[in-house]
CSV table of C-alpha atoms and ligand atoms in Angstrom, one decimal:
chain,number,residue,atom,x,y,z
A,1,MET,CA,-11.9,14.8,7.7
A,2,GLY,CA,-11.4,11.7,10.1
A,3,ALA,CA,-8.9,11.8,13.1
A,4,SER,CA,-6.1,14.6,12.7
A,5,ILE,CA,-2.3,13.9,13.4
A,6,SER,CA,-1.9,16.3,17.1
A,7,SER,CA,2.1,15.4,17.1
A,8,LEU,CA,4.9,14.0,14.3
A,9,ALA,CA,8.3,12.9,15.8
A,10,GLN,CA,11.1,11.3,14.0
A,11,ASN,CA,12.6,8.4,15.1
A,12,GLY,CA,15.7,6.3,13.9
A,13,ASP,CA,13.9,5.0,10.8
A,14,ALA,CA,10.5,5.9,11.0
A,15,LEU,CA,7.9,9.4,11.8
A,16,THR,CA,5.7,8.0,14.3
A,17,ALA,CA,2.5,10.7,14.4
A,18,VAL,CA,-0.3,10.9,16.9
A,19,TRP,CA,-3.8,11.3,15.4
A,20,SER,CA,-6.3,12.9,18.2
A,21,ASP,CA,-7.5,10.0,18.7
A,22,GLY,CA,-4.4,8.6,20.5
A,23,GLU,CA,-3.5,6.0,18.1
A,24,ARG,CA,-0.1,6.2,16.8
A,25,THR,CA,0.9,4.9,13.5
A,26,ASP,CA,4.6,4.5,12.3
A,27,LEU,CA,5.0,5.5,9.5
A,28,PRO,CA,9.1,4.3,7.8
A,29,TYR,CA,10.6,7.1,5.7
A,30,LEU,CA,11.4,4.9,2.7
A,31,TRP,CA,8.0,4.1,3.0
A,32,LEU,CA,6.6,7.5,2.8
A,33,ARG,CA,9.5,8.7,0.5
A,34,ASP,CA,8.9,5.5,-2.4
A,35,ASN,CA,4.7,6.2,-1.5
A,36,CYS,CA,5.7,10.4,-2.7
A,37,GLY,CA,3.1,11.3,-5.6
A,38,CYS,CA,4.4,14.4,-6.9
A,39,GLY,CA,4.6,14.9,-10.4
A,40,GLU,CA,8.5,14.0,-11.0
A,41,CYS,CA,7.4,11.1,-8.9
A,42,CYS,CA,5.0,9.6,-10.8
A,43,VAL,CA,3.3,9.2,-14.6
A,44,GLU,CA,1.3,11.8,-15.3
A,45,GLN,CA,-1.3,10.7,-17.7
A,46,THR,CA,-1.1,7.7,-16.0
A,47,THR,CA,-0.8,8.6,-12.7
A,48,GLU,CA,2.1,5.3,-12.5
A,49,LYS,CA,5.3,5.0,-10.5
A,50,ARG,CA,8.4,6.5,-11.8
A,51,PHE,CA,10.9,7.1,-8.3
A,52,HIS,CA,12.7,3.2,-7.8
A,53,VAL,CA,13.6,3.3,-3.7
A,54,PHE,CA,17.1,2.6,-4.6
A,55,ARG,CA,17.3,6.3,-5.7
A,56,VAL,CA,18.1,6.7,-2.3
A,57,PRO,CA,20.1,5.4,0.0
A,58,SER,CA,18.4,2.6,2.1
A,59,ASP,CA,18.9,4.3,5.6
A,60,LEU,CA,16.5,8.1,4.3
A,61,LYS,CA,16.0,10.3,6.5
A,62,PRO,CA,14.2,13.2,6.4
A,63,SER,CA,15.7,16.8,7.0
A,64,LYS,CA,12.1,18.4,7.6
A,65,VAL,CA,8.5,17.8,8.6
A,66,GLU,CA,6.4,19.8,9.3
A,67,ILE,CA,2.4,19.1,9.3
A,68,GLU,CA,0.5,21.4,6.5
A,69,ALA,CA,-3.0,23.1,6.5
A,70,ALA,CA,-4.1,21.3,2.9
A,71,GLY,CA,-6.9,23.1,1.8
A,72,SER,CA,-10.5,23.8,4.5
A,73,ASP,CA,-11.3,20.3,6.2
A,74,ASP,CA,-7.8,18.1,5.6
A,75,GLU,CA,-4.1,18.6,6.3
A,76,ALA,CA,-0.9,17.2,5.2
A,77,ILE,CA,2.4,15.9,6.1
A,78,SER,CA,5.2,18.1,3.8
A,79,ILE,CA,8.7,16.4,3.9
A,80,ALA,CA,11.9,17.8,3.4
A,81,TRP,CA,15.0,15.3,1.8
A,82,PRO,CA,18.4,15.8,1.9
A,83,ASP,CA,18.1,16.0,-2.1
A,84,GLY,CA,15.7,19.0,-1.7
A,85,HIS,CA,12.5,16.6,-2.7
A,86,ARG,CA,9.4,17.4,-1.6
A,87,THR,CA,6.8,15.2,-0.2
A,88,ARG,CA,3.2,16.0,0.8
A,89,HIS,CA,0.6,13.1,1.8
A,90,ARG,CA,-2.6,13.9,3.5
A,91,SER,CA,-3.8,12.6,6.7
A,92,SER,CA,-7.1,11.4,5.4
A,93,ASP,CA,-4.7,9.2,2.6
A,94,VAL,CA,-2.8,8.2,5.0
A,95,ARG,CA,-5.6,7.3,7.6
A,96,GLY,CA,-7.1,5.4,5.0
A,97,LEU,CA,-4.1,3.6,4.3
A,98,LEU,CA,-4.0,2.2,7.6
A,99,SER,CA,-6.1,-1.2,7.3
A,100,ARG,CA,-6.3,-3.7,4.8
A,101,PRO,CA,-9.6,-3.9,2.9
A,102,ARG,CA,-10.4,-7.6,3.3
A,103,LEU,CA,-12.9,-8.9,1.6
A,104,GLU,CA,-16.1,-10.2,4.1
A,105,LEU,CA,-17.3,-13.9,3.7
A,106,GLN,CA,-20.5,-15.5,4.6
A,107,TYR,CA,-19.6,-19.3,5.0
A,108,TRP,CA,-22.8,-21.7,4.7
A,109,ASP,CA,-24.0,-25.1,6.1
A,110,GLY,CA,-26.9,-27.9,4.3
A,111,GLN,CA,-29.2,-24.7,5.0
A,112,PHE,CA,-28.3,-22.2,2.6
A,113,GLN,CA,-30.0,-21.5,-1.1
A,114,PRO,CA,-27.9,-20.0,-2.7
A,115,ARG,CA,-29.1,-16.8,-4.0
A,116,ARG,CA,-30.9,-16.5,-8.0
A,117,PHE,CA,-30.4,-13.6,-10.2
A,118,ASN,CA,-31.5,-12.9,-13.5
A,119,TYR,CA,-29.4,-13.7,-17.1
A,120,GLN,CA,-31.0,-10.9,-18.4
A,121,ARG,CA,-30.4,-8.0,-15.7
A,122,PHE,CA,-26.7,-9.3,-15.0
A,123,LEU,CA,-25.4,-8.9,-18.6
A,124,ALA,CA,-27.9,-5.5,-19.0
A,125,ASP,CA,-27.8,-4.3,-16.1
A,126,ASP,CA,-24.0,-2.9,-14.2
A,127,SER,CA,-26.4,-2.1,-10.6
A,128,ALA,CA,-27.7,-6.2,-10.8
A,129,ALA,CA,-24.4,-6.5,-11.9
A,130,ALA,CA,-22.8,-5.7,-8.8
A,131,GLU,CA,-25.2,-7.2,-6.2
A,132,LEU,CA,-24.6,-10.1,-7.7
A,133,ILE,CA,-20.5,-10.5,-7.4
A,134,GLU,CA,-21.0,-9.1,-4.2
A,135,GLU,CA,-22.9,-12.4,-3.3
A,136,PHE,CA,-20.7,-14.3,-5.5
A,137,LEU,CA,-17.8,-13.0,-3.3
A,138,ARG,CA,-19.1,-12.8,0.0
A,139,THR,CA,-20.7,-17.1,-0.5
A,140,GLY,CA,-18.8,-18.3,-3.6
A,141,VAL,CA,-22.1,-19.1,-5.0
A,142,CYS,CA,-24.9,-18.5,-7.5
A,143,VAL,CA,-27.4,-19.2,-9.3
A,144,LEU,CA,-28.4,-17.7,-12.3
A,145,VAL,CA,-31.8,-18.2,-13.8
A,146,ASP,CA,-33.9,-17.8,-17.4
A,147,ALA,CA,-31.1,-18.0,-19.2
A,148,PRO,CA,-30.2,-19.3,-22.9
A,149,THR,CA,-30.5,-22.8,-23.2
A,150,GLU,CA,-28.6,-22.6,-26.8
A,151,PRO,CA,-24.8,-24.7,-26.8
A,152,ASP,CA,-21.6,-21.6,-25.7
A,153,SER,CA,-23.9,-19.0,-24.2
A,154,LEU,CA,-21.5,-18.7,-21.7
A,155,GLU,CA,-19.1,-16.9,-24.3
A,156,GLU,CA,-21.8,-14.5,-23.4
A,157,LEU,CA,-20.5,-14.1,-19.9
A,158,ALA,CA,-16.9,-13.3,-20.7
A,159,PRO,CA,-17.9,-9.4,-20.2
A,160,ARG,CA,-19.0,-9.9,-16.9
A,161,LEU,CA,-17.0,-12.8,-15.7
A,162,GLY,CA,-13.3,-11.6,-17.4
A,163,PRO,CA,-11.8,-14.7,-20.6
A,164,VAL,CA,-12.5,-17.6,-20.5
A,165,ARG,CA,-10.0,-19.8,-18.8
A,166,GLU,CA,-9.0,-22.4,-20.6
A,167,VAL,CA,-8.0,-25.7,-19.9
A,168,LEU,CA,-6.4,-28.5,-22.2
A,169,PHE,CA,-9.8,-29.8,-22.4
A,170,GLU,CA,-12.5,-28.2,-24.5
A,171,ARG,CA,-12.9,-24.8,-23.7
A,172,ILE,CA,-16.7,-24.8,-23.4
A,173,HIS,CA,-16.9,-28.9,-21.5
A,174,ASN,CA,-20.0,-30.5,-22.2
A,175,VAL,CA,-21.4,-33.0,-20.0
A,176,LYS,CA,-23.6,-36.1,-21.1
A,177,LEU,CA,-23.8,-40.0,-20.5
A,178,ASP,CA,-21.3,-41.1,-22.8
A,179,PRO,CA,-19.6,-44.4,-22.6
A,180,LYS,CA,-16.6,-43.4,-24.2
A,181,GLY,CA,-16.1,-40.3,-21.7
A,182,TYR,CA,-12.6,-40.2,-19.2
A,183,ASN,CA,-14.2,-38.8,-16.1
A,184,ILE,CA,-17.0,-40.2,-14.0
A,185,ALA,CA,-19.4,-36.6,-14.7
A,186,HIS,CA,-19.7,-38.9,-18.2
A,187,THR,CA,-21.6,-41.6,-16.6
A,188,ALA,CA,-25.2,-41.7,-15.0
A,189,LEU,CA,-23.0,-42.9,-11.4
A,190,ALA,CA,-23.3,-40.3,-8.3
A,191,VAL,CA,-20.8,-38.4,-8.6
A,192,GLY,CA,-18.6,-36.8,-5.3
A,193,VAL,CA,-18.7,-33.7,-4.0
A,194,HIS,CA,-14.9,-32.2,-5.3
A,195,ASN,CA,-12.7,-28.9,-7.5
A,196,ASP,CA,-12.4,-29.4,-10.5
A,197,PHE,CA,-8.9,-28.9,-11.6
A,198,THR,CA,-7.5,-30.0,-8.7
A,199,SER,CA,-4.3,-31.6,-11.6
A,200,TYR,CA,-3.3,-27.5,-12.0
A,201,THR,CA,-1.6,-26.5,-10.0
A,202,TRP,CA,-3.9,-22.7,-10.0
A,203,PRO,CA,-6.7,-24.8,-10.7
A,204,PRO,CA,-9.3,-22.9,-12.7
A,205,SER,CA,-11.0,-20.4,-9.8
A,206,VAL,CA,-13.8,-19.8,-10.9
A,207,GLN,CA,-16.4,-22.4,-13.1
A,208,ALA,CA,-20.0,-22.3,-14.5
A,209,LEU,CA,-21.9,-25.0,-14.9
A,210,HIS,CA,-25.0,-24.0,-17.6
A,211,MET,CA,-27.8,-26.6,-17.6
A,212,LEU,CA,-29.3,-27.0,-21.1
A,213,VAL,CA,-32.1,-29.7,-20.9
A,214,ASN,CA,-31.9,-32.1,-17.9
A,215,GLU,CA,-34.9,-34.7,-18.1
A,216,CYS,CA,-33.4,-36.7,-16.7
A,217,GLU,CA,-34.7,-38.6,-13.1
A,218,GLY,CA,-32.5,-38.0,-10.1
A,219,GLY,CA,-29.0,-36.1,-11.7
A,220,ALA,CA,-29.4,-33.2,-8.5
A,221,SER,CA,-27.3,-30.6,-8.3
A,222,THR,CA,-25.1,-29.9,-4.8
A,223,VAL,CA,-22.9,-27.4,-2.8
A,224,VAL,CA,-19.9,-27.8,-0.2
A,225,ASP,CA,-19.2,-24.2,1.0
A,226,GLY,CA,-15.4,-26.3,1.6
A,227,PHE,CA,-13.7,-23.2,3.0
A,228,GLY,CA,-16.5,-22.9,5.8
A,229,LEU,CA,-16.3,-26.0,7.2
A,230,LEU,CA,-12.3,-26.5,6.7
A,231,GLU,CA,-12.4,-23.5,9.1
A,232,ALA,CA,-14.4,-25.7,11.0
A,233,LEU,CA,-11.6,-28.1,11.2
A,234,ARG,CA,-9.3,-26.1,11.8
A,235,SER,CA,-9.7,-24.9,15.2
A,236,GLU,CA,-11.3,-28.5,16.3
A,237,HIS,CA,-8.7,-30.1,15.4
A,238,PRO,CA,-5.8,-27.4,14.4
A,239,ASP,CA,-3.1,-30.6,14.2
A,240,LYS,CA,-5.5,-32.0,11.4
A,241,PHE,CA,-5.7,-29.0,9.8
A,242,ASP,CA,-1.9,-28.7,9.5
A,243,VAL,CA,-1.2,-31.8,7.9
A,244,LEU,CA,-3.8,-31.5,5.0
A,245,CYS,CA,-1.9,-27.6,3.9
A,246,SER,CA,1.7,-29.9,4.5
A,247,VAL,CA,1.2,-32.7,3.3
A,248,GLN,CA,1.1,-33.2,-0.9
A,249,VAL,CA,-1.4,-34.9,-2.5
A,250,PRO,CA,-1.3,-35.8,-6.5
A,251,PHE,CA,-4.4,-35.6,-8.2
A,252,ARG,CA,-4.4,-36.9,-11.7
A,253,ILE,CA,-6.8,-36.4,-15.4
A,254,PHE,CA,-5.8,-38.1,-18.3
A,255,SER,CA,-7.8,-38.8,-21.9
A,256,ASP,CA,-6.6,-40.5,-24.8
A,257,GLU,CA,-5.5,-36.5,-26.0
A,258,TYR,CA,-4.1,-34.9,-23.3
A,259,GLU,CA,-2.3,-35.4,-18.6
A,260,CYS,CA,-2.8,-33.2,-16.9
A,261,TYR,CA,-0.9,-33.8,-12.9
A,262,ALA,CA,0.5,-32.1,-9.5
A,263,ALA,CA,0.3,-32.9,-6.4
A,264,ASN,CA,0.1,-29.9,-3.5
A,265,PRO,CA,-1.3,-30.0,0.0
A,266,MET,CA,-5.2,-29.9,-0.5
A,267,VAL,CA,-4.6,-26.3,1.4
A,268,ASP,CA,-3.6,-23.7,0.9
A,269,LEU,CA,-3.0,-20.5,2.8
A,270,ASP,CA,-1.8,-17.6,2.3
A,271,SER,CA,0.8,-15.6,4.8
A,272,ASP,CA,-2.2,-14.2,6.6
A,273,GLY,CA,-2.6,-18.3,7.4
A,274,GLU,CA,-6.4,-17.7,5.6
A,275,ILE,CA,-7.3,-20.6,3.4
A,276,ARG,CA,-7.2,-19.4,-0.1
A,277,MET,CA,-7.5,-22.8,-1.9
A,278,ILE,CA,-9.4,-26.6,-1.3
A,279,ARG,CA,-8.2,-29.5,-3.9
A,280,PHE,CA,-10.8,-31.7,-3.4
A,281,ASN,CA,-11.5,-34.4,-5.8
A,282,THR,CA,-12.3,-37.7,-5.5
A,283,ALA,CA,-12.4,-40.0,-8.0
A,284,GLN,CA,-8.7,-38.4,-9.3
A,285,MET,CA,-6.6,-38.0,-6.6
A,286,GLN,CA,-3.2,-40.7,-6.7
A,287,ALA,CA,-1.9,-42.3,-4.8
A,288,VAL,CA,0.1,-40.6,-1.8
A,289,PRO,CA,3.6,-41.7,-2.6
A,290,LEU,CA,5.7,-44.3,0.4
A,291,SER,CA,7.7,-42.3,1.4
A,292,GLU,CA,5.2,-39.3,2.7
A,293,PRO,CA,6.2,-39.6,6.1
A,294,ARG,CA,3.3,-37.4,7.4
A,295,LEU,CA,1.5,-40.6,5.5
A,296,GLY,CA,-0.8,-41.6,8.9
A,297,GLU,CA,-1.3,-38.4,10.0
A,298,PHE,CA,-2.3,-37.6,6.5
A,299,TYR,CA,-4.9,-40.3,6.6
A,300,ALA,CA,-6.5,-39.3,9.7
A,301,ALA,CA,-6.3,-35.4,8.6
A,302,TYR,CA,-8.1,-36.9,5.1
A,303,HIS,CA,-11.1,-39.4,6.7
A,304,GLU,CA,-11.7,-36.3,9.1
A,305,LEU,CA,-12.0,-33.7,5.3
A,306,SER,CA,-13.9,-37.1,3.6
A,307,SER,CA,-16.5,-37.1,6.1
A,308,ARG,CA,-17.3,-33.0,6.8
A,309,VAL,CA,-16.9,-33.1,3.4
A,310,ASN,CA,-19.7,-35.9,3.0
A,311,ASP,CA,-21.7,-34.7,5.6
A,312,PRO,CA,-25.5,-34.2,4.5
A,313,GLY,CA,-26.2,-32.0,6.9
A,314,ALA,CA,-22.8,-29.6,4.9
A,315,GLN,CA,-23.9,-30.4,1.5
A,316,VAL,CA,-27.1,-28.6,-0.5
A,317,THR,CA,-28.7,-30.1,-2.7
A,318,PHE,CA,-30.7,-28.9,-5.5
A,319,ARG,CA,-31.6,-29.2,-9.0
A,320,LEU,CA,-30.8,-27.4,-12.1
A,321,GLU,CA,-32.7,-27.2,-14.9
A,322,GLY,CA,-32.7,-26.6,-18.2
A,323,GLY,CA,-31.8,-22.5,-18.7
A,324,MET,CA,-30.6,-22.4,-14.8
A,325,ILE,CA,-26.1,-21.8,-14.4
A,326,LEU,CA,-24.7,-22.3,-10.8
A,327,LEU,CA,-21.3,-20.2,-10.6
A,328,CYS,CA,-18.6,-21.4,-8.0
A,329,ALA,CA,-15.9,-20.2,-6.3
A,330,GLY,CA,-13.7,-23.5,-7.4
A,331,HIS,CA,-11.1,-22.6,-5.3
A,332,ARG,CA,-14.2,-23.0,-2.4
A,333,VAL,CA,-17.0,-24.3,-3.2
A,334,LEU,CA,-17.2,-27.8,-4.2
A,335,HIS,CA,-19.8,-29.4,-6.7
A,336,GLY,CA,-21.1,-32.8,-7.8
A,337,ARG,CA,-24.1,-34.5,-8.5
A,338,THR,CA,-26.7,-37.4,-7.1
A,339,GLU,CA,-26.7,-40.4,-8.9
A,340,MET,CA,-29.3,-39.9,-12.6
A,341,VAL,CA,-31.5,-42.2,-14.3
A,342,SER,CA,-30.4,-41.6,-17.5
A,343,ASN,CA,-34.1,-41.7,-18.9
A,344,GLY,CA,-34.6,-38.7,-20.3
A,345,ALA,CA,-32.1,-35.9,-22.4
A,346,ARG,CA,-29.5,-34.3,-20.1
A,347,HIS,CA,-26.8,-31.7,-21.1
A,348,LEU,CA,-24.5,-29.7,-19.0
A,349,GLN,CA,-21.8,-27.5,-20.0
A,350,ASP,CA,-19.0,-26.4,-17.8
A,351,ALA,CA,-16.6,-23.4,-18.5
A,352,TYR,CA,-13.9,-21.6,-16.1
A,353,PHE,CA,-13.1,-17.9,-15.5
A,354,GLU,CA,-11.3,-16.3,-13.2
A,355,HIS,CA,-11.4,-15.3,-9.7
A,356,ASP,CA,-9.0,-12.3,-9.6
A,357,ASN,CA,-11.6,-11.3,-12.5
A,358,VAL,CA,-14.5,-11.0,-11.7
A,359,ARG,CA,-13.7,-10.1,-8.5
A,360,THR,CA,-12.0,-6.7,-10.4
A,361,HIS,CA,-15.2,-6.1,-12.8
A,362,LEU,CA,-16.9,-5.0,-9.1
A,363,ARG,CA,-13.9,-2.5,-8.7
A,364,LEU,CA,-14.2,-1.1,-12.2
A,365,LEU,CA,-18.2,-0.9,-11.6
A,366,ARG,CA,-17.5,1.2,-8.3
A,367,ARG,CA,-14.7,3.4,-9.5
A,368,THR,CA,-16.4,4.6,-12.7
A,369,GLY,CA,-19.8,5.3,-11.2
A,370,ARG,CA,-21.4,2.7,-13.4
A,371,ALA,CA,-23.2,0.9,-10.0
B,401,LIG,FE1,-16.7,-30.7,-12.1
B,402,LIG,ZN1,7.7,13.5,-5.7
């Protein structure tokens, strides 16, 4: 057992626990009542909550609180409520909720090489899958090798990565030289590093780029850690970072059949101020309206970001051969391609998945003891 509770004190709207190591924790009464795990407050079959917090007064206070033994090596906070209900919280459970689990990110620069994993093992072996997903969550990028070269093989990844996230364009998207193509990737030109579908408010958060055949000269793949360079920019130029978080930038991708447009800041933060998403797509960026009051500041910040994104020191370049799949965390990692000579066959397919589904597959593997 970890630290135990040495004392409990009732305050205005919370119980203050003092742990044996001296740490103090405030446990709001409504939190203690809301998280009651008894058979009356939960659906026993599913463990889901049945209790609704509106059923007790907002100024609820316990009528009695005590520490009880709970088995040989744990103890529980036992609470009697004025309506006669009783709640018990094991100290070890409360202790486990003192901090919020956070993903450890590993930032990288141009010296980094994405780790390679065997395609069949990733599909067939839960431990190998867990290892890949952990690496992917940490770095935002991995490469699968010895993958099939048949078209639409990306569908096979769904048991690991979750269902394909469809967009307006093809479910499995073909990238080949195409004189009628609607996007720069269908030309032989270099494709600057970007993330896809910045023209959605929620762009696809995982992208799998599957090379079926690559016999052209040039056309090497490039990846950049968007989060790593944004963190550097935030610490060196906080004002510029702030402008990128607040000025809305329109992005558009379209064809004869489809139209996809959204305006959002280039950087999204979560409620803790952590970077949640970068949107960077030079080819699909539209003019920021002249009515934008911070337009001048925005351009100074965007220039700085564009310089950093295109700095060779930030870019990892490698060749994707036929039978290789590049997995990118779409909200974090930017990808691109060097210019190529159209002197051989080249066929890339890509499809999107969702980061939540990848992350929670690892959780499932851990919870069920499969990995
Ligand atoms: Fe792309
Ligand atoms: Zn209960």
